[in-house]
mmCIF file of C-alpha atoms in Angstrom:
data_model
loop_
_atom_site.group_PDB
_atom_site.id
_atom_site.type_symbol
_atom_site.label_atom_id
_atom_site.label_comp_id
_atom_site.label_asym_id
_atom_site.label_seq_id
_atom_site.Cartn_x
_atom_site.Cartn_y
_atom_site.Cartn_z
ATOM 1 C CA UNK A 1 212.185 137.887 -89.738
ATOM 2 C CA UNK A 2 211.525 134.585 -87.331
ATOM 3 C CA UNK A 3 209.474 134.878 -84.476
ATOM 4 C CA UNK A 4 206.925 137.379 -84.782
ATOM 5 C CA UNK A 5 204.023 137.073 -87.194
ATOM 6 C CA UNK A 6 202.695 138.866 -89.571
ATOM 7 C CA UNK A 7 200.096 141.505 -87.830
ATOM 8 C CA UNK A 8 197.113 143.198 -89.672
ATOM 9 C CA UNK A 9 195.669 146.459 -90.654
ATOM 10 C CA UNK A 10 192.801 148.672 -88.991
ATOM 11 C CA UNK A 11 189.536 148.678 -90.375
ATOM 12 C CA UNK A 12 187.445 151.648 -89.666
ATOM 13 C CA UNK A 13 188.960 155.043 -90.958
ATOM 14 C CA UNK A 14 188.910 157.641 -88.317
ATOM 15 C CA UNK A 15 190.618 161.067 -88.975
ATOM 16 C CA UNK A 16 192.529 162.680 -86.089
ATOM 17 C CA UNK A 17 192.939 166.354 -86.070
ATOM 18 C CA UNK A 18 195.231 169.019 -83.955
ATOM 19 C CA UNK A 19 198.131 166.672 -83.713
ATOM 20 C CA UNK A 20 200.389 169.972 -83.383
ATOM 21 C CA UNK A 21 198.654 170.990 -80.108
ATOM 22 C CA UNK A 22 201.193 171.778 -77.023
ATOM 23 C CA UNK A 23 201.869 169.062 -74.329
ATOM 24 C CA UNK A 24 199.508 165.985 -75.090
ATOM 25 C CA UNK A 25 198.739 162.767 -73.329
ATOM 26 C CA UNK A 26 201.339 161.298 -71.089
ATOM 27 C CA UNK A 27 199.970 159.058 -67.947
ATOM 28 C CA UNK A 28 197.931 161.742 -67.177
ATOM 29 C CA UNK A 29 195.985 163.568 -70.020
ATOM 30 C CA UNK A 30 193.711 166.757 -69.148
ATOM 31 C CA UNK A 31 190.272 165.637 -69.255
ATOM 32 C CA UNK A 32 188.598 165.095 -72.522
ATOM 33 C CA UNK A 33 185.498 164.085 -73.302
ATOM 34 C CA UNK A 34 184.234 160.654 -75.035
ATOM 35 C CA UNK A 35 184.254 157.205 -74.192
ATOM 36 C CA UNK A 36 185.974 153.858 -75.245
ATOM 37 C CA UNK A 37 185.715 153.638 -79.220
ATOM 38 C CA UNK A 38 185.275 149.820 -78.602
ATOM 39 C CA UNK A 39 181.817 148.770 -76.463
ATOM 40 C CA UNK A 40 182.485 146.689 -73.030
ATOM 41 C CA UNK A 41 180.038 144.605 -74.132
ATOM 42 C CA UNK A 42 181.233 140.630 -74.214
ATOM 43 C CA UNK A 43 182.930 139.141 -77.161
ATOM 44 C CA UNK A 44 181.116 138.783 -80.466
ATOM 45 C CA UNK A 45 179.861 135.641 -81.978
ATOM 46 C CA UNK A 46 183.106 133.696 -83.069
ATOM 47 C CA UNK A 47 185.428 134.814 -80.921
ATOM 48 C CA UNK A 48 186.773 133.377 -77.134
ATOM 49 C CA UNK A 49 184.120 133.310 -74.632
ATOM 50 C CA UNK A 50 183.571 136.135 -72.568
ATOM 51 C CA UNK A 51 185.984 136.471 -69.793
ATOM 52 C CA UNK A 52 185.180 137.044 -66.026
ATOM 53 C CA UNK A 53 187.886 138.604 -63.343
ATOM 54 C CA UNK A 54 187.737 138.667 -59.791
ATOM 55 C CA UNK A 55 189.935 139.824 -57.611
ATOM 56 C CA UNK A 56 191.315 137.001 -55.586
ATOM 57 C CA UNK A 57 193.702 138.430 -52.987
ATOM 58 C CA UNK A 58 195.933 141.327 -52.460
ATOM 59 C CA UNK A 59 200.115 139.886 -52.569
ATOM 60 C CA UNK A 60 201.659 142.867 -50.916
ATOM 61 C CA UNK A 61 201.352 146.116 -50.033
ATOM 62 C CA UNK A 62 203.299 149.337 -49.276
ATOM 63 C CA UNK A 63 205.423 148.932 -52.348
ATOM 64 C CA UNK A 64 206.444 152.831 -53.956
ATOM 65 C CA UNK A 65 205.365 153.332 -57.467
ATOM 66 C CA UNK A 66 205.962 149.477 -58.761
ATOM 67 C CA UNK A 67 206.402 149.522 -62.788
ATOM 68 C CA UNK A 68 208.574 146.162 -64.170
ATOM 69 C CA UNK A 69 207.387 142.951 -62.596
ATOM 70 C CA UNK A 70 209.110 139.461 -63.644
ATOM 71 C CA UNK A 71 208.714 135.919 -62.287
ATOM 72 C CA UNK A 72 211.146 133.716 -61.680
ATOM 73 C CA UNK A 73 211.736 129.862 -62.032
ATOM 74 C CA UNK A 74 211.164 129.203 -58.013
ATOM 75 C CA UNK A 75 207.274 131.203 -58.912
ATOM 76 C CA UNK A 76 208.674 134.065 -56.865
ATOM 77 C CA UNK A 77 208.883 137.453 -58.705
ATOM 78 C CA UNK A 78 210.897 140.499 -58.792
ATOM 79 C CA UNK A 79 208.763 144.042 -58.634
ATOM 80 C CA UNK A 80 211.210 147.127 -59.566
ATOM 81 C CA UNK A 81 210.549 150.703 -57.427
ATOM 82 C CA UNK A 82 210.559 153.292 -60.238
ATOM 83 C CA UNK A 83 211.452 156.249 -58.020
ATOM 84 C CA UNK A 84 213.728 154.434 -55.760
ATOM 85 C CA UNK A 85 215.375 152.145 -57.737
ATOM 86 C CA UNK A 86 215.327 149.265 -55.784
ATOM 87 C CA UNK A 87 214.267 145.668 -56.765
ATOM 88 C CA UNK A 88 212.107 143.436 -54.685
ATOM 89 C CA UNK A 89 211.350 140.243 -54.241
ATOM 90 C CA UNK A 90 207.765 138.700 -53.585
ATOM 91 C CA UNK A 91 207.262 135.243 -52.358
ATOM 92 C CA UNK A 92 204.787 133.633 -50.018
ATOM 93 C CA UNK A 93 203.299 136.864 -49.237
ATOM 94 C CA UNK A 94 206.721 138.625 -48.145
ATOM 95 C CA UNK A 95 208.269 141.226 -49.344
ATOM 96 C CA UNK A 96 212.295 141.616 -48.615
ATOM 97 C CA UNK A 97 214.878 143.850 -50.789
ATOM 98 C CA UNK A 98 217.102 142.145 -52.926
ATOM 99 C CA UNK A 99 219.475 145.377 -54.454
ATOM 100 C CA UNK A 100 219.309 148.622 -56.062
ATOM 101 C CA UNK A 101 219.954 148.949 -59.507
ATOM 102 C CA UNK A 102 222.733 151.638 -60.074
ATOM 103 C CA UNK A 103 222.524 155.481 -61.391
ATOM 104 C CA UNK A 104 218.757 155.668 -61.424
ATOM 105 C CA UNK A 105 217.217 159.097 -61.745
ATOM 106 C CA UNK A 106 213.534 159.115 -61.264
ATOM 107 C CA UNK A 107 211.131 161.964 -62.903
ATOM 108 C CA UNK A 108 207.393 162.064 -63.523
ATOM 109 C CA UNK A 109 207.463 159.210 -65.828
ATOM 110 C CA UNK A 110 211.266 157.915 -65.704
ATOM 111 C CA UNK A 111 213.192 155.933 -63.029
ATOM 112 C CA UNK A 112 213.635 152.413 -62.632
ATOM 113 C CA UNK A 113 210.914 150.702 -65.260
ATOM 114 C CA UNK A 114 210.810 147.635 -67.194
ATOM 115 C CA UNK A 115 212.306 144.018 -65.162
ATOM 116 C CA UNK A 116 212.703 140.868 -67.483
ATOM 117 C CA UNK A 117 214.092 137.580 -66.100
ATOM 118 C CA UNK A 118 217.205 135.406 -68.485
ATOM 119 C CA UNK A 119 214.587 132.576 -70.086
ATOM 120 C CA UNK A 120 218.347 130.611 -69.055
ATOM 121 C CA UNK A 121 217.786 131.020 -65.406
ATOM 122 C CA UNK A 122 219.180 130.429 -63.197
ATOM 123 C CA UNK A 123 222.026 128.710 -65.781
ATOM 124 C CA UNK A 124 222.508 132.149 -66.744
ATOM 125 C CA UNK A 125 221.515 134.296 -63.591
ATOM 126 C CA UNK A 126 220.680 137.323 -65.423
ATOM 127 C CA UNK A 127 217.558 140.029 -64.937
ATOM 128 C CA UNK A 128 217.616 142.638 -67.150
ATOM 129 C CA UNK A 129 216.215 146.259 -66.265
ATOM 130 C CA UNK A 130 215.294 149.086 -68.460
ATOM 131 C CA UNK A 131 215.762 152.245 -66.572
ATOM 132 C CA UNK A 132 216.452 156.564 -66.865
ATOM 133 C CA UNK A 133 220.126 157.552 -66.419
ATOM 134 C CA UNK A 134 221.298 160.996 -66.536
ATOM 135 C CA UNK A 135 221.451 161.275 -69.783
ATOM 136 C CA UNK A 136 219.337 158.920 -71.495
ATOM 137 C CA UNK A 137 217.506 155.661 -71.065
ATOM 138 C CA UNK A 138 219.259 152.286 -70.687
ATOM 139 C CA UNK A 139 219.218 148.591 -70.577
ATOM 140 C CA UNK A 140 221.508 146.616 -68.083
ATOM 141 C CA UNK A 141 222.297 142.926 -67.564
ATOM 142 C CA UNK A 142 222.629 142.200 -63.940
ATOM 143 C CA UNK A 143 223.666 139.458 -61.788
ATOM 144 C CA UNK A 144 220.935 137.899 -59.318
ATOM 145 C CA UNK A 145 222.008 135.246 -57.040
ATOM 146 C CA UNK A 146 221.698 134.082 -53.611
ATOM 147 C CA UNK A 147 218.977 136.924 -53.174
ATOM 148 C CA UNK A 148 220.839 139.783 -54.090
ATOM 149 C CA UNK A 149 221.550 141.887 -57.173
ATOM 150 C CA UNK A 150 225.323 142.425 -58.180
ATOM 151 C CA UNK A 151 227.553 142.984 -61.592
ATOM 152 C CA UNK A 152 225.353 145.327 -63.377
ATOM 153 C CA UNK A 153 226.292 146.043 -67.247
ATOM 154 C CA UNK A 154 224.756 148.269 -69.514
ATOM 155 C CA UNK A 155 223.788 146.889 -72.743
ATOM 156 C CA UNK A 156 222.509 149.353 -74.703
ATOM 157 C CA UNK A 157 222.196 153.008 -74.218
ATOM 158 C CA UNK A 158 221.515 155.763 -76.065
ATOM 159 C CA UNK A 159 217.894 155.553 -76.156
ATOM 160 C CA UNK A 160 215.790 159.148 -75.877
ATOM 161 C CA UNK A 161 215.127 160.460 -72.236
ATOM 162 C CA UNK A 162 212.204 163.041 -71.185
ATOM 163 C CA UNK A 163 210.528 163.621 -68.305
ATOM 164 C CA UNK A 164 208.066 161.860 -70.100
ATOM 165 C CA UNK A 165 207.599 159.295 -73.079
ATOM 166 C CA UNK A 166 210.265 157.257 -71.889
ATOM 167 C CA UNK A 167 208.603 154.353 -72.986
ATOM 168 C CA UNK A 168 210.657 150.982 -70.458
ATOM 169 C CA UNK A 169 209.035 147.624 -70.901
ATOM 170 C CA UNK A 170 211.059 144.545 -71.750
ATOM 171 C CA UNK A 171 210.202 141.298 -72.786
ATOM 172 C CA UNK A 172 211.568 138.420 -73.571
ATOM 173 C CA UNK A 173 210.001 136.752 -76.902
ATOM 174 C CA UNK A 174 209.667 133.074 -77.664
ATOM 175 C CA UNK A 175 212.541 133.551 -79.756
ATOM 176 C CA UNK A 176 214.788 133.941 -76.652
ATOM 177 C CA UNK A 177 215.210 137.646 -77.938
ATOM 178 C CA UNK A 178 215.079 141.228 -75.411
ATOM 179 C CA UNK A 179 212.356 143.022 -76.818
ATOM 180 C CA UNK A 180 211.880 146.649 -75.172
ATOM 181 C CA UNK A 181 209.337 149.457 -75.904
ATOM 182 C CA UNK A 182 210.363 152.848 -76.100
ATOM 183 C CA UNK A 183 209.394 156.214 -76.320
ATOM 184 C CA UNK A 184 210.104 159.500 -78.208
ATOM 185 C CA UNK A 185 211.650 160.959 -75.550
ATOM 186 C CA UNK A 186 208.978 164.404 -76.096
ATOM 187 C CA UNK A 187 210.666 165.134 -79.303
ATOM 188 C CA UNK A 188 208.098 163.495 -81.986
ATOM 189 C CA UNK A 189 210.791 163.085 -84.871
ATOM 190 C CA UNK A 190 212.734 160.746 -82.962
ATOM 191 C CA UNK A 191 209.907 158.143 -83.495
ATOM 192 C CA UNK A 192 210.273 158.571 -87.348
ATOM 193 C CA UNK A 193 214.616 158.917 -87.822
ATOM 194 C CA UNK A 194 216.050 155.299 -88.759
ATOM 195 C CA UNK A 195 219.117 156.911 -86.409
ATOM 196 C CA UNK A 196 216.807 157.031 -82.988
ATOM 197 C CA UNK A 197 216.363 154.706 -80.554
ATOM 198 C CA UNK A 198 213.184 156.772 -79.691
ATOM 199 C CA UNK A 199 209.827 155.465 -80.344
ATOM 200 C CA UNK A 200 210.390 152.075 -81.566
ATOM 201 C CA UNK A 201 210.482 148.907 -80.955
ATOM 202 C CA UNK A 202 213.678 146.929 -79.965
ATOM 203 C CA UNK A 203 214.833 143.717 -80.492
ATOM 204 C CA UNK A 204 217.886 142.540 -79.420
ATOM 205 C CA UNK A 205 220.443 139.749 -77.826
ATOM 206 C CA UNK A 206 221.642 139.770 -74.365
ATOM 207 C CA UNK A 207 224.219 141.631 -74.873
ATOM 208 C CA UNK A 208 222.520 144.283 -76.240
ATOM 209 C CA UNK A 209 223.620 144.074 -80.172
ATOM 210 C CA UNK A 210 220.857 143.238 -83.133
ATOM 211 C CA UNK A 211 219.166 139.976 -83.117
ATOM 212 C CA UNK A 212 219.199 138.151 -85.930
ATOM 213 C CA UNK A 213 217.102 138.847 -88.463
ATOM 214 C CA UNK A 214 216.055 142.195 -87.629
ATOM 215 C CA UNK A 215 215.265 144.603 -90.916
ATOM 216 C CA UNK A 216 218.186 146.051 -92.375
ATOM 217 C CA UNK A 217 220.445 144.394 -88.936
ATOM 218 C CA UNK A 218 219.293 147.720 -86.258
ATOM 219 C CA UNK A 219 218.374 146.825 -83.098
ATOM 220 C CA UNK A 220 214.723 147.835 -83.750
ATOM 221 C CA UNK A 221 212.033 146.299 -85.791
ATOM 222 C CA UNK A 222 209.508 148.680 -85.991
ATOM 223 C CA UNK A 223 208.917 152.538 -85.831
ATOM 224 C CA UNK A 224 206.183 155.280 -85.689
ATOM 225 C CA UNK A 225 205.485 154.737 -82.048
ATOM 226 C CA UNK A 226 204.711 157.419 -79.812
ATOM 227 C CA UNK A 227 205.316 155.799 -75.988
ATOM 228 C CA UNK A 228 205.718 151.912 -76.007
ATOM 229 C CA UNK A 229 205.172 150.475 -72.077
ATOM 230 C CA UNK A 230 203.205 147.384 -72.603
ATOM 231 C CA UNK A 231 204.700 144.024 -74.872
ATOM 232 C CA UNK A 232 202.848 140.491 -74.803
ATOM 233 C CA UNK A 233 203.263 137.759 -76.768
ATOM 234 C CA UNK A 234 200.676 135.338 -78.051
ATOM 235 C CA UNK A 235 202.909 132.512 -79.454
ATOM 236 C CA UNK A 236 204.919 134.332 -82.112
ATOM 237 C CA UNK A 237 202.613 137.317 -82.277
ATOM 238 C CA UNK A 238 203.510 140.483 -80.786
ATOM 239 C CA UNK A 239 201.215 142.806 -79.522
ATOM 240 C CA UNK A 240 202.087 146.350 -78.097
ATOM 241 C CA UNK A 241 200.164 149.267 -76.334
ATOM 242 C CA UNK A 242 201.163 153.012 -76.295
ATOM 243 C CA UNK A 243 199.420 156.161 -75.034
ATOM 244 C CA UNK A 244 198.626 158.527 -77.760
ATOM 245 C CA UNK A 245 198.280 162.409 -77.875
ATOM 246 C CA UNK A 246 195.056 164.183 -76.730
ATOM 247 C CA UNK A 247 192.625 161.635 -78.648
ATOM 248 C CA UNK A 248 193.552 158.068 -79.006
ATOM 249 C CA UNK A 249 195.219 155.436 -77.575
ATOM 250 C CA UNK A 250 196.432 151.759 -79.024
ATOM 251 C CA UNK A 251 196.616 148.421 -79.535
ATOM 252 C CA UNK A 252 198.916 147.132 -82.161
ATOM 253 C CA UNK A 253 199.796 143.929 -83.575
ATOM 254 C CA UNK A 254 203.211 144.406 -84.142
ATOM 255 C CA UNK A 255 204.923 143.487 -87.652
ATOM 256 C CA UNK A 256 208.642 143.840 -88.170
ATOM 257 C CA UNK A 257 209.493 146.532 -90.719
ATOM 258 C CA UNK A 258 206.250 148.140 -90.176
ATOM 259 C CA UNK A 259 205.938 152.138 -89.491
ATOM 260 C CA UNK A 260 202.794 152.705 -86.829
ATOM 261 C CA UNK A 261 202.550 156.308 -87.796
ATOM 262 C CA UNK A 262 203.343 158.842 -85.090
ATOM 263 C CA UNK A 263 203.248 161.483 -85.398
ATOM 264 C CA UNK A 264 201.484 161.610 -88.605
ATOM 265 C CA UNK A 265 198.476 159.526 -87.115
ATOM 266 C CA UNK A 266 197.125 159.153 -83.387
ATOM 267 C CA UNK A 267 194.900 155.681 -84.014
ATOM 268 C CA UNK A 268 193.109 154.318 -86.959
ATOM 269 C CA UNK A 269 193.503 157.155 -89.471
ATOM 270 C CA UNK A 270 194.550 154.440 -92.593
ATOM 271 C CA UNK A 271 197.726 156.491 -94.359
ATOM 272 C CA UNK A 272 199.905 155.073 -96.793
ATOM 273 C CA UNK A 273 202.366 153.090 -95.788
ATOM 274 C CA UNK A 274 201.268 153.165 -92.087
ATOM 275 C CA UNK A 275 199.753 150.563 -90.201
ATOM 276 C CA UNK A 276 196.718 150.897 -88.133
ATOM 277 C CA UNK A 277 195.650 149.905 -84.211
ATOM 278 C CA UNK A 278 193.615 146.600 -83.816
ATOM 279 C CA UNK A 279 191.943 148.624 -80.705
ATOM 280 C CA UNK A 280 191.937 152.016 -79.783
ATOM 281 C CA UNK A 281 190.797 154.397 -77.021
ATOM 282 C CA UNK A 282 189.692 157.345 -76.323
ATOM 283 C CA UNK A 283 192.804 158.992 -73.537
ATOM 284 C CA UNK A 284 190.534 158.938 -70.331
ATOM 285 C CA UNK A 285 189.494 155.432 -70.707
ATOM 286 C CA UNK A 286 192.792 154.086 -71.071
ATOM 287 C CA UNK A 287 196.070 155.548 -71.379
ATOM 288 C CA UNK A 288 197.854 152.383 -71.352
ATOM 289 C CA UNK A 289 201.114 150.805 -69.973
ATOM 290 C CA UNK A 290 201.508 147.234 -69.206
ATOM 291 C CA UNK A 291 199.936 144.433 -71.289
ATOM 292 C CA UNK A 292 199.611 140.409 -70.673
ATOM 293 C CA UNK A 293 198.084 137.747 -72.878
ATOM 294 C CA UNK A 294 195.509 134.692 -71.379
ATOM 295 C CA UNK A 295 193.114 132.945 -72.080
ATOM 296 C CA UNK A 296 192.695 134.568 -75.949
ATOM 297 C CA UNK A 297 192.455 137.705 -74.502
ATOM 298 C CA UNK A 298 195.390 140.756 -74.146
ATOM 299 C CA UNK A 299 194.552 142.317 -70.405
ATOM 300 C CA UNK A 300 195.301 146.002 -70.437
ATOM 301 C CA UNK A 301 196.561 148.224 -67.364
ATOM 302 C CA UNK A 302 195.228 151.762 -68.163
ATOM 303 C CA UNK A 303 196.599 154.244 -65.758
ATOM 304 C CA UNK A 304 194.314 157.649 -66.405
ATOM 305 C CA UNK A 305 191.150 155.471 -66.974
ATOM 306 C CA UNK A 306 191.505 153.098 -63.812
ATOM 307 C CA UNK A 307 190.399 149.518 -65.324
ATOM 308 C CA UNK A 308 191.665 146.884 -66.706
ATOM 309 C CA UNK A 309 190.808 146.730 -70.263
ATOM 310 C CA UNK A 310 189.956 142.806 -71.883
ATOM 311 C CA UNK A 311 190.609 142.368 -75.427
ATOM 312 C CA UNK A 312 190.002 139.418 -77.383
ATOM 313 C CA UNK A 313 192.427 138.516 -79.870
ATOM 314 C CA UNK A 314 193.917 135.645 -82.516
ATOM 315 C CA UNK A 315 196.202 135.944 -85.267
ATOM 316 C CA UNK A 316 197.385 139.265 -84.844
ATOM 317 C CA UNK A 317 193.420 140.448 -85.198
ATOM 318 C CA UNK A 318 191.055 142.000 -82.514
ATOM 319 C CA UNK A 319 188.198 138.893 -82.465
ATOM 320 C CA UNK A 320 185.572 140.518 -80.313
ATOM 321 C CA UNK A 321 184.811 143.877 -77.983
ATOM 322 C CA UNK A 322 186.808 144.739 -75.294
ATOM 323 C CA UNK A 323 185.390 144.354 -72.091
ATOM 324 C CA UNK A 324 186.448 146.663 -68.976
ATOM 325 C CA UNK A 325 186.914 145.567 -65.410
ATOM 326 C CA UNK A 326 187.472 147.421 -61.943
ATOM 327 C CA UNK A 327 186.521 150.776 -63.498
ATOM 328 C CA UNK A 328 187.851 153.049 -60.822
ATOM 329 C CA UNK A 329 187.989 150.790 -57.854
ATOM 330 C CA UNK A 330 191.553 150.721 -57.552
ATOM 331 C CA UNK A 331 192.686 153.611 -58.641
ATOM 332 C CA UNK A 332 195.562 153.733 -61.492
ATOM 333 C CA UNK A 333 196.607 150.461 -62.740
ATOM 334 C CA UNK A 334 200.369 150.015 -64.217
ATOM 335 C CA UNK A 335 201.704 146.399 -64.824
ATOM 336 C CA UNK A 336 199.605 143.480 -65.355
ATOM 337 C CA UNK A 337 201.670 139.985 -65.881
ATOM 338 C CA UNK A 338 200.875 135.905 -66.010
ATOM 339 C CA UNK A 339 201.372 134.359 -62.505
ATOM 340 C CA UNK A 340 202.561 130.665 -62.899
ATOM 341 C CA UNK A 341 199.306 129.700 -61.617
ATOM 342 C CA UNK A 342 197.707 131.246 -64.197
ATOM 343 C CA UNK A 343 196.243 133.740 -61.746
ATOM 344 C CA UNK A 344 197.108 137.679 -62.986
ATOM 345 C CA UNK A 345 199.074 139.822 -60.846
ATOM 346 C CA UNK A 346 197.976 143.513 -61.742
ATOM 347 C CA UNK A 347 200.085 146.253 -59.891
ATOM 348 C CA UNK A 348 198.672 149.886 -59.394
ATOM 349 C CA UNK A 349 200.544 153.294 -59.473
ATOM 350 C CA UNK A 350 198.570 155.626 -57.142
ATOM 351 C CA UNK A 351 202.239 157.046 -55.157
ATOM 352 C CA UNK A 352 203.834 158.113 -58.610
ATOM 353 C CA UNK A 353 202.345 161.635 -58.061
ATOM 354 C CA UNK A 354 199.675 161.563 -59.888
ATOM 355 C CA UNK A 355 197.259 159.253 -58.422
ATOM 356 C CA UNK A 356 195.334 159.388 -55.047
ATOM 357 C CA UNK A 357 197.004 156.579 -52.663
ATOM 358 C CA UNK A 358 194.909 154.895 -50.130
ATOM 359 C CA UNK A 359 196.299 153.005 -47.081
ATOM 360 C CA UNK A 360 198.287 149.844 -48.325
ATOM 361 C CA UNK A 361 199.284 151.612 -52.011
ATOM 362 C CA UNK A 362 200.532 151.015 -54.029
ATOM 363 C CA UNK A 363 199.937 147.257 -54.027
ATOM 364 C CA UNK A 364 199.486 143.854 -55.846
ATOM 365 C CA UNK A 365 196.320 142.625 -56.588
ATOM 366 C CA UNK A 366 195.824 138.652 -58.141
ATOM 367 C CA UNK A 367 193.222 138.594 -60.280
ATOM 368 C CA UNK A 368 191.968 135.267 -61.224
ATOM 369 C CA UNK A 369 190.425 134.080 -64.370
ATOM 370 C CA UNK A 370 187.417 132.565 -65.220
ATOM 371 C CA UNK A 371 184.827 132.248 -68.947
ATOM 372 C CA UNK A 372 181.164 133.316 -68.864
#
């Protein structure tokens, strides 16, 4: 398939025991003990320079449980309201309404998630929103212009819906191709039957059908994933994060036509025919949603574990140790995304029921860049 390269497989065999236990790790595991598998330590000879983040400013405030966050040609950017369902726009430090998308029905994890922009806009004045409908999850084309949403269409539907594990992030790849993360909907075959949406990888046009090239023509390209909610691209490469069960979380390259092993494997546990994380985690150090890439380095919003996780990467390999920032100084941290500037915009999630707000959550922090 064009446009995503070849990924890689794990190195280090770990083997990962009571997969069949009840419940599991959502955005908010019971407390286990352990720490990262990967050191915070700076990046090892070879790799990018170590990488320095400060937090430069806080964009707005007062927004409810923000989850998909997309920029826009005019460097504004669009922030979706999981619970509520409404969309909002951000620029020059104000924050006004622009719609709410249609038929929205929140839960503990579900609502109003994933946001991606048309890379036509504003020729083709699209956004695109992943969200929880009655019956399952969705993805809708609709119309934003003059400020205000209008004209939504569903474009695929159909995919698994839980109170948890519903997986929502869209991106757009430098192939001009939808690509959205999903879940397994709390039903762990799903993520394993060719016939489910659940717990894959999608790829598809704007109208929601297969993009060309995809393996065998579905709409996904790659399976064995246990709750997808953070995509970046670095070039052609994909790279994905998902929470896992009660023991490991991840960071895949992705590959199309590749299986990633749920729920026969929770991290690096190197089975047949499965491919392994580049990174993984132990559950209250990370459990991970959205993911950005800068600088030669994927930035990682963990939710349970409260930082923002630094990974160095090339190629579709892990190039150096991880390095964690803001360790439980903000609180639960959701969506992290490339400002135009070049500046990070990191949202956190502490009024989604699960987190402990403080006056002005949840908010937008910018985050700023710099090499040590």
């Amino acid at each position: 398939m064009s446009g995503v390269r070849v990924g890689r497989r794990g190195r280090a065999a770990v083997v990962v025991a009571a997969l069949a236990l009840a419940g599991g790790c959502s955005e908010a595991t019971p407390s286990s003990s352990g720490s990262a598998s990967a050191p915070t330590t700076a990046s090892t000879v070879g790799g990018p320079a170590a990488v320095k983040l400060t937090v430069a400013s806080t964009v707005a405030t007062g927004i409810e449980v923000p989850w998909g966050l997309a920029f826009l040609p005019d460097k504004s950017a669009l922030v979706a309201e999981r619970d509520s369902g409404k969309v909002k726009r951000i620029a020059g430090g104000q924050v006004s309404d622009v719609g709410t998308v249609e038929d929205v029905k929140s839960s503990s994890e579900g609502g109003l998630l994933g946001l991606a922009v048309d890379p036509g806009y504003p020729g083709q004045p699209y956004i695109y929103a992943y969200y929880s409908g009655s019956d399952d999850n969705r993805i809708a084309r609709i119309t934003y212009q003059d400020g205000k949403l209008s004209d939504q269409q569903v474009i695929l539907e159909g995919i698994p819906k839980a109170a948890i594990h519903n997986g929502g992030r869209l991106r757009f790849g430098p192939d001009g191709f939808l690509y959205a993360g999903t879940g397994d909907g709390s039903d762990r075959p799903n993520s394993q039957d060719d016939n489910s949406l659940g717990g894959k990888i999608l790829r598809i046009t704007t109208d929601g059908k297969a993009a060309p090239g995809n393996p065998d023509g579905r709409v996904w390209i790659t399976k064995g994933h246990r709750n997808v909610q953070g995509l970046a691209f670095d070039g052609n490469q994909l790279y994905a994060a998902e929470f896992g069960q009660n023991t490991w979380d991840e960071l895949n390259a992705i590959t199309p036509g590749s299986n990633y092993g749920w729920p026969a494997a929770e991290g690096i546990s190197q089975l047949d025919g499965m491919t392994d994380p580049i990174a993984q985690w132990h559950t209250a150090d990370a459990s991970p949603s959205g993911i950005a890439f800068a600088q030669g380095h994927i930035f990682m919003a963990s939710l349970r574990g409260q930082r923002l996780w630094a990974i160095p990467v090339a190629d579709g390999k892990r190039v150096g140790e991880p390095q964690a920032f803001f360790t439980n100084k903000y609180g639960r941290l959701r969506t992290v995304e490339v400002a135009p500037d070049g500046s990070l915009w990191v949202t956190t999630s502490n009024t989604d029921g699960r987190g402990q707000p403080h006056d002005g959550d949840d908010r937008i922090l910018r985050v700023t860049i710099s090499t040590s």
